[in-house]
XYZ file of C-alpha atoms in Angstrom:
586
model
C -2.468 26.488 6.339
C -0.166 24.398 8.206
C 3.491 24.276 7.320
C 5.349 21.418 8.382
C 8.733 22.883 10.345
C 11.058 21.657 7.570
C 8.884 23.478 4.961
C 9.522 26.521 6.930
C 13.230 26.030 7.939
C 13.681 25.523 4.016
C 12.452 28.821 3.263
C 14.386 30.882 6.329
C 16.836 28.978 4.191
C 16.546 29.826 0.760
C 16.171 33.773 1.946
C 19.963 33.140 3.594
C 21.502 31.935 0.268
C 19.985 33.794 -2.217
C 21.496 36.904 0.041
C 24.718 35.101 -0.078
C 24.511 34.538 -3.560
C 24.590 30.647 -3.033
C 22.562 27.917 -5.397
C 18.358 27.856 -4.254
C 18.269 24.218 -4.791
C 20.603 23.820 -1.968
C 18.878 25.365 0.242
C 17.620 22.327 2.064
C 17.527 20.783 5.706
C 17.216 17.743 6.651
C 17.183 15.605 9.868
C 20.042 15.520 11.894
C 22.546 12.800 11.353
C 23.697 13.528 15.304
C 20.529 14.643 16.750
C 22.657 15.315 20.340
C 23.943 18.545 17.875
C 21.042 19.879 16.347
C 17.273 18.681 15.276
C 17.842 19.747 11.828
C 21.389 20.305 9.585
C 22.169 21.794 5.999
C 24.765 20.283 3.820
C 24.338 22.839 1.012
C 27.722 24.833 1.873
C 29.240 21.055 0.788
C 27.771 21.324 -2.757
C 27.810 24.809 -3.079
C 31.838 24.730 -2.429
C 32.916 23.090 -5.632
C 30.850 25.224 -7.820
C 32.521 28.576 -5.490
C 35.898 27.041 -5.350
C 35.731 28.268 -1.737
C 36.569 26.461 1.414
C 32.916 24.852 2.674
C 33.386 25.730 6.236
C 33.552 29.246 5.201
C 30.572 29.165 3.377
C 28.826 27.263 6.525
C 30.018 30.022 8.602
C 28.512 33.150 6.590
C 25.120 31.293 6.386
C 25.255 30.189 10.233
C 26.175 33.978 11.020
C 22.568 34.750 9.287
C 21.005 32.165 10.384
C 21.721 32.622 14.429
C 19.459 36.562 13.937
C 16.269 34.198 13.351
C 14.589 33.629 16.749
C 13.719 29.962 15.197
C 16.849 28.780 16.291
C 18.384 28.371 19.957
C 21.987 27.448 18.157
C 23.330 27.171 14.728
C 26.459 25.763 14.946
C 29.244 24.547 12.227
C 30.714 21.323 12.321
C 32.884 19.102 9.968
C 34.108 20.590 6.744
C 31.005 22.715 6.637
C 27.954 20.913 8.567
C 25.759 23.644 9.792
C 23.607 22.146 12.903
C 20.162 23.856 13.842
C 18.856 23.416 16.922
C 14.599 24.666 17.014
C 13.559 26.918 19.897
C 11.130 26.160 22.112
C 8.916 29.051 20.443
C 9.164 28.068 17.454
C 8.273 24.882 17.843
C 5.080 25.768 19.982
C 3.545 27.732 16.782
C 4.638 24.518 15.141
C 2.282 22.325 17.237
C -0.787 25.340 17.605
C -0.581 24.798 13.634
C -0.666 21.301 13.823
C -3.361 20.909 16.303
C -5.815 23.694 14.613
C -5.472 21.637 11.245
C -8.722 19.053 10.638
C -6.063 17.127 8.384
C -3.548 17.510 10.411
C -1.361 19.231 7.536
C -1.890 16.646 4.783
C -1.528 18.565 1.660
C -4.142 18.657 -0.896
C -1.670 16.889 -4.015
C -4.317 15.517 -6.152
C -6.617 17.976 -6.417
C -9.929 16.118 -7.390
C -7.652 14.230 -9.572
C -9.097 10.894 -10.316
C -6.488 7.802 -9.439
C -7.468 4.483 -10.479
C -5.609 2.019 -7.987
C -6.216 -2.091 -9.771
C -5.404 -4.236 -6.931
C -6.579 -7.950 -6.128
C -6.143 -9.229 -8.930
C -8.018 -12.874 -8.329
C -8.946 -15.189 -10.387
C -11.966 -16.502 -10.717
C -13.208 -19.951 -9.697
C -10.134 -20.471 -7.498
C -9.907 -18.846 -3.242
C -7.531 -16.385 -2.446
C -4.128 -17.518 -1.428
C -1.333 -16.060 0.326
C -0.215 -14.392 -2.851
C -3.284 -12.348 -3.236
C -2.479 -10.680 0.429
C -0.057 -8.142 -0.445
C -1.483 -6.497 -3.301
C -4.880 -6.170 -1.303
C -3.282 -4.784 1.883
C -0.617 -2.272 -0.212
C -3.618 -1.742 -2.517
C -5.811 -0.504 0.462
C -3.096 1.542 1.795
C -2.694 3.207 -0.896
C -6.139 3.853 -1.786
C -6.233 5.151 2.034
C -3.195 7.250 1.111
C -3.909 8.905 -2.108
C -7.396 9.793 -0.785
C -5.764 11.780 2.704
C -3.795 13.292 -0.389
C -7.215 14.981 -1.789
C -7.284 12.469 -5.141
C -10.556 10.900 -5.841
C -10.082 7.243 -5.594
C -11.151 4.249 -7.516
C -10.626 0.819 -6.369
C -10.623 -1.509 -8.991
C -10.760 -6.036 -8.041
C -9.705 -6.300 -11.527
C -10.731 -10.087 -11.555
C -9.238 -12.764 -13.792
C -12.458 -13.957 -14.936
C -12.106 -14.491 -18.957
C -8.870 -16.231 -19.775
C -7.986 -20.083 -19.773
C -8.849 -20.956 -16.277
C -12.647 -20.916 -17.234
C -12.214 -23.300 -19.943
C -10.245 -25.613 -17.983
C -12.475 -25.131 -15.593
C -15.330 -26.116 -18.472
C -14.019 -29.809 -19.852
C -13.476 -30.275 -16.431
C -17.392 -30.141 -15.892
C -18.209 -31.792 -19.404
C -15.433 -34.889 -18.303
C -17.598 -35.449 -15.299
C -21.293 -34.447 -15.908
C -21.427 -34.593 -19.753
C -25.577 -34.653 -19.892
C -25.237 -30.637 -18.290
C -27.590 -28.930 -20.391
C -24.723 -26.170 -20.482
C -23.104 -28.484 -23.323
C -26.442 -29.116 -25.235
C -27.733 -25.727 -25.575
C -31.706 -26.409 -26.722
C -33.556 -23.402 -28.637
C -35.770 -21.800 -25.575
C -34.673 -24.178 -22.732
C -33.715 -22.147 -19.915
C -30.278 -22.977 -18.251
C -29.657 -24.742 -14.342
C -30.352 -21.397 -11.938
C -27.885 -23.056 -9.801
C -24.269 -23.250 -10.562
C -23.543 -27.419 -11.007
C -20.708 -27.249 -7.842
C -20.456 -26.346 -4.400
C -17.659 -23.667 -3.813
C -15.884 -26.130 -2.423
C -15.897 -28.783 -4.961
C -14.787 -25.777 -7.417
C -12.201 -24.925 -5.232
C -10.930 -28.695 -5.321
C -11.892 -29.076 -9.026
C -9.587 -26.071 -10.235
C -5.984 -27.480 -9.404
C -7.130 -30.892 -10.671
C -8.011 -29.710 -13.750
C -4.859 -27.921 -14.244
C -3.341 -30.782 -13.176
C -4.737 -33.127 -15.991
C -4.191 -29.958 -18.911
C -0.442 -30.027 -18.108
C -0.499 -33.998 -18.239
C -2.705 -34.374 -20.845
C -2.322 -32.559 -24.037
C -5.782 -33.137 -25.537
C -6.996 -32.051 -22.385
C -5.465 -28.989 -22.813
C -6.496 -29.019 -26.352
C -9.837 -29.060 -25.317
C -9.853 -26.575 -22.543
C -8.395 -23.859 -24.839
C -11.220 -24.977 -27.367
C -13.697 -23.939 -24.849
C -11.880 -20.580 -23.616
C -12.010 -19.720 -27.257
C -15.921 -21.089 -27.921
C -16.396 -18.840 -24.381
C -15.136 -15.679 -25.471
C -16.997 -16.379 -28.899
C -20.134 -16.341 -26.959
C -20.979 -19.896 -26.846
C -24.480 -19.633 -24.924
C -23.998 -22.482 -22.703
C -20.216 -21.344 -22.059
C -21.586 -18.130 -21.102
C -24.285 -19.461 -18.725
C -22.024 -21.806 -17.544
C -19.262 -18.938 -16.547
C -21.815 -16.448 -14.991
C -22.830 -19.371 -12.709
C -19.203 -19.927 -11.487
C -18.360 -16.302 -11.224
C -20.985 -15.489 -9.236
C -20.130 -18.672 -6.762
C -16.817 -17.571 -6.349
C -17.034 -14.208 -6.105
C -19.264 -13.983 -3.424
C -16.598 -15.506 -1.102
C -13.913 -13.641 -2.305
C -16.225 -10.500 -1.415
C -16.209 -12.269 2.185
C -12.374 -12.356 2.172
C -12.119 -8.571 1.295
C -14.775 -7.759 3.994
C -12.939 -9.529 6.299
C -9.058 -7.388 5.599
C -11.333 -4.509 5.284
C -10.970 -4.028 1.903
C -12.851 -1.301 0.057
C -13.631 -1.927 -3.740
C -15.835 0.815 -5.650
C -15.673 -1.386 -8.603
C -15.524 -5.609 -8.975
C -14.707 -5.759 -12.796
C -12.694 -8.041 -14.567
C -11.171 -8.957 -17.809
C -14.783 -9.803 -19.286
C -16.050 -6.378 -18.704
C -14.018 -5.382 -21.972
C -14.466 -8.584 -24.020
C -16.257 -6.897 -26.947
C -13.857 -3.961 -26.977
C -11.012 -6.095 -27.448
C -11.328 -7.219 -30.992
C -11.860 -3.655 -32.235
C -9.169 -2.519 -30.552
C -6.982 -5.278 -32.206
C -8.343 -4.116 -35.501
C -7.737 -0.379 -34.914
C -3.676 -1.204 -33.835
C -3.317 -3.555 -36.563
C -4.500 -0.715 -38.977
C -2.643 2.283 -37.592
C 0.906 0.178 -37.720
C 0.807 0.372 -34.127
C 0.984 -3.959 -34.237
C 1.799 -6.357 -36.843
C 1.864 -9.570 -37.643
C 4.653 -12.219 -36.669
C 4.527 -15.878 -37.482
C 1.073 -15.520 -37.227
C 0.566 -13.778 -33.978
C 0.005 -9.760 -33.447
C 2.314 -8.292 -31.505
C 3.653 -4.373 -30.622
C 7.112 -3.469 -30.781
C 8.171 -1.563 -27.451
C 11.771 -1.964 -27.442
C 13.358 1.244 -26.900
C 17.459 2.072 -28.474
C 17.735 3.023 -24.685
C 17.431 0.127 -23.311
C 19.797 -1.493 -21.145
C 18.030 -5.220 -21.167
C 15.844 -7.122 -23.605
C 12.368 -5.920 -24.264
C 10.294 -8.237 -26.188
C 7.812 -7.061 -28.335
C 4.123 -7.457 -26.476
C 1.952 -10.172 -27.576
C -1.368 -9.336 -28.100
C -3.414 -12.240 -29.589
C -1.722 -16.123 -30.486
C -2.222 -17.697 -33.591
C -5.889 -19.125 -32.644
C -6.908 -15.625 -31.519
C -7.541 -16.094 -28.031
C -6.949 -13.037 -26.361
C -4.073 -12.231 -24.048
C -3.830 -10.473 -20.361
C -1.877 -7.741 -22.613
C -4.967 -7.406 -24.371
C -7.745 -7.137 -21.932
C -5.123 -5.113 -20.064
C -4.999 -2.487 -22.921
C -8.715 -2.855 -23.501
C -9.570 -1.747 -19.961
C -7.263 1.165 -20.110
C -8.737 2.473 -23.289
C -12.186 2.044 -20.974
C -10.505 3.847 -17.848
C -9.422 6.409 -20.055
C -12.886 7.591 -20.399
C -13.451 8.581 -16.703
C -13.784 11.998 -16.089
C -10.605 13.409 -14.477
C -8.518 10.295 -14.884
C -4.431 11.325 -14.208
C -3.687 8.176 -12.666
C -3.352 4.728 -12.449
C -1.899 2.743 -10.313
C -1.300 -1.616 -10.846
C -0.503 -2.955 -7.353
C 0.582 -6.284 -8.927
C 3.438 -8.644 -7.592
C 6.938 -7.109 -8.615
C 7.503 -10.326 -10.734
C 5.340 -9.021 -13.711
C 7.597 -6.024 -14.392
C 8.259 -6.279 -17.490
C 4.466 -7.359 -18.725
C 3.630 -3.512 -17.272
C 6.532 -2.003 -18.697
C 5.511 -3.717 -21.669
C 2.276 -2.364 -21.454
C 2.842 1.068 -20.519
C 4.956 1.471 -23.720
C 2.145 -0.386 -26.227
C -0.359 2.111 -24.627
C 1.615 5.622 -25.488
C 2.540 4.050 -28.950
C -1.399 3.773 -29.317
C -2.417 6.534 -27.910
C -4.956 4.865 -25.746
C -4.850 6.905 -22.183
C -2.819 10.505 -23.105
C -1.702 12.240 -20.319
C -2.494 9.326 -17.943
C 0.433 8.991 -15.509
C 0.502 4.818 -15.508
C 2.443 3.462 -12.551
C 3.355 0.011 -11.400
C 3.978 -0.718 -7.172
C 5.295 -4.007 -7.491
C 6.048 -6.183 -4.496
C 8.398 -9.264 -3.371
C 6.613 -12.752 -1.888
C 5.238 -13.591 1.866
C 7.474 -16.361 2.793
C 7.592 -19.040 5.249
C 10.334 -19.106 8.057
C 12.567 -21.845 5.195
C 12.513 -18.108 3.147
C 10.269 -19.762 0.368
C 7.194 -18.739 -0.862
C 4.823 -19.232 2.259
C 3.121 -23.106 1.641
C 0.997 -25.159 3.815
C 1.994 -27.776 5.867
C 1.457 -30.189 2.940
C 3.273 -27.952 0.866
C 0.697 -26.146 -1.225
C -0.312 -22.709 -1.731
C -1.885 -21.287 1.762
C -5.065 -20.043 1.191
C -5.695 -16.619 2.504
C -8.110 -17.305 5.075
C -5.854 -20.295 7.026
C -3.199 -17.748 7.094
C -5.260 -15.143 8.617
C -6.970 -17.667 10.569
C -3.399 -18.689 12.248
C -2.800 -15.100 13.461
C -5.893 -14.764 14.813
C -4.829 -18.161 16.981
C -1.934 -16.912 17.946
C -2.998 -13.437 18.789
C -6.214 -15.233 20.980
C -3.078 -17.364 22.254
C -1.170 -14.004 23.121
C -3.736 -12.021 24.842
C -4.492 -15.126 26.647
C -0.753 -15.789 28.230
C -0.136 -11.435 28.782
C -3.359 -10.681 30.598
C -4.692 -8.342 28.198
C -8.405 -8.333 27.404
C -8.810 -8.883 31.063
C -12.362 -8.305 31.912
C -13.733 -8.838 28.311
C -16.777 -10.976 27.519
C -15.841 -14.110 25.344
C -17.293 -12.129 22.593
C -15.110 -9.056 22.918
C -11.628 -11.371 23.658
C -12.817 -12.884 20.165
C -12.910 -9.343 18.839
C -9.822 -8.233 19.754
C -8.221 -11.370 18.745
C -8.752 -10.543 15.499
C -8.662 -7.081 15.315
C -4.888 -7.557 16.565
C -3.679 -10.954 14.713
C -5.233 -9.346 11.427
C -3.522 -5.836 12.309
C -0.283 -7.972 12.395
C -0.167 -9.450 9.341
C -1.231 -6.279 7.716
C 1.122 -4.533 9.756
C 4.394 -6.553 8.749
C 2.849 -6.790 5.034
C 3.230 -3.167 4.421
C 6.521 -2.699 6.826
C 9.967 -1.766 4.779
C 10.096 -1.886 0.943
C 7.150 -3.062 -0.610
C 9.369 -4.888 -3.299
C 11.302 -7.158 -0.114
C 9.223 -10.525 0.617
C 8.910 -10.949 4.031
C 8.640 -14.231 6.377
C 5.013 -14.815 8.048
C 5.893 -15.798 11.769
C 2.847 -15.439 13.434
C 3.971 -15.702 16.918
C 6.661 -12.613 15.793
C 4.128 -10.552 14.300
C 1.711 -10.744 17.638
C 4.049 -10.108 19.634
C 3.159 -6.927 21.692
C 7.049 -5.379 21.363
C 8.910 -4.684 18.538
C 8.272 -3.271 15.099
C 4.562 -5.451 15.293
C 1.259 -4.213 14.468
C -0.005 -4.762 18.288
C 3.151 -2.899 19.691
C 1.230 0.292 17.941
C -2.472 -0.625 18.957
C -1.569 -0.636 21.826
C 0.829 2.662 22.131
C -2.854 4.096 20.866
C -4.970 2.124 23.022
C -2.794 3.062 26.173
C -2.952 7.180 25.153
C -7.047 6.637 24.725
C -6.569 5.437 28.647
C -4.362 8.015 29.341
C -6.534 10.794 28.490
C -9.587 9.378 29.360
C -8.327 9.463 33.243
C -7.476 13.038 32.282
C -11.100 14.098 31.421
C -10.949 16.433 34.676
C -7.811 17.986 32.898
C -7.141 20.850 30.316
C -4.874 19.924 27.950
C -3.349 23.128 26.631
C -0.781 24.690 23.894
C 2.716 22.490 23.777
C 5.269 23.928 25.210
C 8.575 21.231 24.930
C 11.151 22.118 26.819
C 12.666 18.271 28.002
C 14.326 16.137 25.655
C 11.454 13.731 25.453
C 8.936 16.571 24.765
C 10.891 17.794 21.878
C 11.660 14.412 20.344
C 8.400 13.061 20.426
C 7.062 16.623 19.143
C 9.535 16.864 16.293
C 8.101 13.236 15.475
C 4.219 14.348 14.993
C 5.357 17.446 13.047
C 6.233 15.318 10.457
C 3.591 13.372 9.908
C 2.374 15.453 7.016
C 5.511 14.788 5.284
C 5.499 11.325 5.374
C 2.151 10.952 4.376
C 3.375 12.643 1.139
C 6.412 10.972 0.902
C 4.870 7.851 1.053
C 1.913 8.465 -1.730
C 4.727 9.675 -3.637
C 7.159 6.803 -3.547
C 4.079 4.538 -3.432
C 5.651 3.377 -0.445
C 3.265 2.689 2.884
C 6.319 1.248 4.247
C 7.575 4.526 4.945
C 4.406 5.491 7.113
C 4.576 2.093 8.954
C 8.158 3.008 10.127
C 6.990 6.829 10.746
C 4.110 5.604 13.164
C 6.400 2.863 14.653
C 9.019 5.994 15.721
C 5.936 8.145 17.483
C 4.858 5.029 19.546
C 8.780 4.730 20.375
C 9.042 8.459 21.415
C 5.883 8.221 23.138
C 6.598 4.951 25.037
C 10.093 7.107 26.449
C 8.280 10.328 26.839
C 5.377 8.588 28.902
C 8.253 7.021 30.934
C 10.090 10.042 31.342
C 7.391 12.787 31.827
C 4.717 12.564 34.408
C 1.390 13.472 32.743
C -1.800 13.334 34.837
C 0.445 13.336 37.564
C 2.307 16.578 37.213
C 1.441 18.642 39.887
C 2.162 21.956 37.805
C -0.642 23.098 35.603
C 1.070 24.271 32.969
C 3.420 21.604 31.865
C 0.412 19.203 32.686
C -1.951 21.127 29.970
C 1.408 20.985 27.658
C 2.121 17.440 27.979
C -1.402 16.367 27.801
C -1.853 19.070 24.826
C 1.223 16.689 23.196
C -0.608 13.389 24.141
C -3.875 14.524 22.161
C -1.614 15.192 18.932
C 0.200 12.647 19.162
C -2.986 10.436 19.714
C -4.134 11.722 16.606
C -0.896 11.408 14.730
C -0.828 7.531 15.651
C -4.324 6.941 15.108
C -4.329 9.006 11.687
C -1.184 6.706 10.505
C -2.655 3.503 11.567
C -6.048 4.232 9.842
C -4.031 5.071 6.568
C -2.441 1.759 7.091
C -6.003 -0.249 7.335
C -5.109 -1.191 11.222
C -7.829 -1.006 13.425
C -7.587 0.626 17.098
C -9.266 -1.683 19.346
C -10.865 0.265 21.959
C -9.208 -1.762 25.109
C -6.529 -4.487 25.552
């Protein structure tokens, strides 16, 4: 099994202190903070000296005596107060990469185990297109579906649509104010309901804002609307039929929107999925003392006494009954908990609801509903436009999804166009590509740095084919594919790194493991995107530096192109976790 060289540098380590009688847990190495002294350095003779009451650099020196008998090392040198700088031999690092290379997963470790992780991500709302808003919890989502999965969990990718709550009945006087002689408002005994829904997807897309519109302006109107989200969720046939025929409208082109970010969804359920679990549930808290009654609503206290800021108590169901996101939240969990396996899940929902999960979380261990279940929330800032607002249209209103991925595309067509690239391509393939790389840029600068930062959508920035883009590492991939197809007459053989370039861009795919793990741990893809951004870097001044193909001695020319194939697979690994496709030229 494949051991990453920081796993094993740790454990040359911890032999060292325990014989020096130092602290295990600071027996650690990390990346060099000078990498012209060392590739690796240990700061443990730091922490270790104010529990010793002994000078650090001492304690540096006795473990850098026994460290400099372990052929690993070329030097181990002190610096500072008590620094101790490792610098890998070339040996060392060569059964390093024959690890590496011989490993199908390319030393991903198997973390989850079979354990099942439910990942709810999407999030849309029925009746209405996805916006710019919905972006980032599908891309993060995917990632880290993508992620957890390389991580040996079983995966379950839940839409989690907003399908039963007021939008349907505003959605419903809305119809009734304009076609009042529907048959869906004069349910007959026997009489079969329209097998057509009584919109186009576009009027319904149209029809949604304005009848939010007139609800805020109009208080009967939102009277009514909330008297036909509660008749809906009483089962009011013609409500019902009425609903299933606008669900199904909109979620077909939703569906089209995921297929086109290459979203993968085992399951499309939504709130209404647990609509006849909820009042039983509400029964069963209300019984057990887990929620009570307040001024007429049912809520759950979750305040802790070690809380720092104000926690409300969760609202479960208003005065008229309707029931809540908090509810049907709870409901499905109770449902989740049921699948075989369950140890996770995972809410990849904007950063801005917080408090709703906290709130949740807590009102779900009170009850008892999913023991044992680790629930997690990945929260995430806003896509903005270049003013650093929430990304709008032109007009000023919320961007749907598809005319912001349709602008990339534009400018990416616009891009290949002006650089030359696609040269030789049919119109069809240019097309292709265009996509393949302005969609790989959005996702691409979506996942880049801390999920929980907004970040502003510049499409000419993020096609650009240098810098921290998406294209800049298609096409670090797509130029190695080239590479090493013109090598097919070539042996590429064990890694041998003996120049600067070679070792840097080495040390760089031994990690990858590592970051993969770091990042399903932190529930942070940003940390990958930066990883693969750093190989394409190394690569980009090892190609430049190191003939290849072109080597005239055999050796080095079966080591470097031994490097290329890892690091090829390294790249292409880390971009696949991402969601980026490879295009196959550019």
């Amino acid at each position: 099994m494949f051991q990453s060289p920081a796993s094993r540098i740790d454990a040359k380590l911890a032999v060292v202190f325990d014989s020096l009688g130092l602290p295990a847990h600071l027996a650690r190495a990390q990346p060099s903070d000078r990498p012209e002294l060392g590739d690796l350095q240990c700061n443990g003779a730091l922490a270790a000296a104010r529990d010793l009451r002994r000078a650090p650099r001492l304690i540096a020196e006795d473990i850098a005596a026994l460290l400099r008998e372990d052929p690993a090392f070329t030097t181990v040198e002190v610096a500072g107060p008590g620094f101790v700088n490792l610098r890998l031999s070339t040996a060392f690092l060569a059964a390093c990469a024959a690890g590496l290379v011989d490993d199908e997963d390319l030393g991903i470790a198997d973390e989850g185990r079979g354990r099942l992780v439910i990942l709810d991500f999407g999030g849309p709302n029925v009746a209405k297109p996805l916006h710019v808003g919905h972006l980032r919890s599908l891309v993060l989502g995917e990632s880290l579906r993508r992620i957890h999965a390389a991580l040996g969990w079983r995966t379950h990718a839940d839409a989690h649509l907003g399908d039963w709550g007021l939008q349907m009945g505003m959605l419903s006087a809305a119809i009734r104010h304009r076609s009042p002689e529907l048959a869906y408002f004069h349910p007959a005994a026997g009489q079969p309901y329209p097998a057509n829904p009584p919109v186009t997807l576009q009027a319904l897309e149209r029809l949604y804002p304005e009848a939010a519109a007139a609800c805020r302006a109009d208080p009967e109107r939102m009277a009514e609307a909330r008297a036909d989200t509660a008749a809906l969720q009483a089962g009011d046939p013609g409500l019902l039929a009425l609903w299933g025929a606008l669900r199904a409208l909109s979620l077909e082109a939703q569906v089209a929107d995921f297929r086109e970010l290459g979203i993968v969804f085992d399951a499309l359920d939504g709130e209404s999925d647990v609509r006849d679990a909820i009042a039983p549930l509400v029964e069963r808290l209300l019984a057990s003392g887990v929620a009570r009654q307040s001024d007429g609503a049912l809520v759950v206290d979750v305040a802790d006494p070690g809380d720092t800021h104000d926690v409300p108590p969760l609202l479960l169901a208003k005065s008229d009954g309707a029931a809540l996101y908090a509810t049907t939240d709870l409901a499905t969990l109770e449902a989740r908990a049921a699948m075989a396996g369950l140890a996770r899940v995972v809410y990849v929902v904007d950063q801005r609801q917080a408090l709703h999960f906290a709130q949740v979380f807590r009102a779900a261990e009170k009850a008892g509903l999913a023991p044992g279940v680790e629930l997690l929330h990945a929260g995430f800032g806003t896509v903005n436009g270049r003013d650093g607002k929430p990304f709008k249209t032109r007009d000023g209103g919320v961007a749907k999804l598809t005319d912001l991925l349709d602008e990339a595309v534009e400018r990416a067509a616009v891009r290949i166009g002006e650089s030359g690239y696609g040269a030789g391509l049919e119109d069809g393939g240019r097309a292709a590509l265009a996509r393949q790389v302005g969609i790989g840029a959005v996702k691409f600068a979506d996942l880049s740095g801390d999920r929980l930062s907004g970040y502003v959508f510049d499409a000419d920035r993020l096609v650009a084919f240098e810098g921290r883009t998406g294209p800049y590492l298609q096409y670090a991939c797509v130029r190695l594919r080239s590479l090493l197809d013109k090598a097919v007459a070539s042996t590429s053989g064990p890694v041998l790194p003996v120049f600067d370039e070679e070792r840097d861009l080495l040390l760089s795919c031994l990690d990858f493991a590592d970051t993969v793990s770091e990042a399903g741990r932190e529930l942070q893809p940003g940390i990958l995107a930066e990883y693969a951004f750093g190989v394409a870097q190394r690569f980009s001044r090892f190609y430049a530096a190191c003939a290849v193909v072109g080597e005239p001695d055999a050796s080095i020319r079966a080591s470097r192109l031994g490097l290329c194939v890892l690091t090829r697979r390294v790249l292409e690994r880390s971009l696949d976790l991402l969601g980026l496709d490879v295009p196959q030229r550019m």
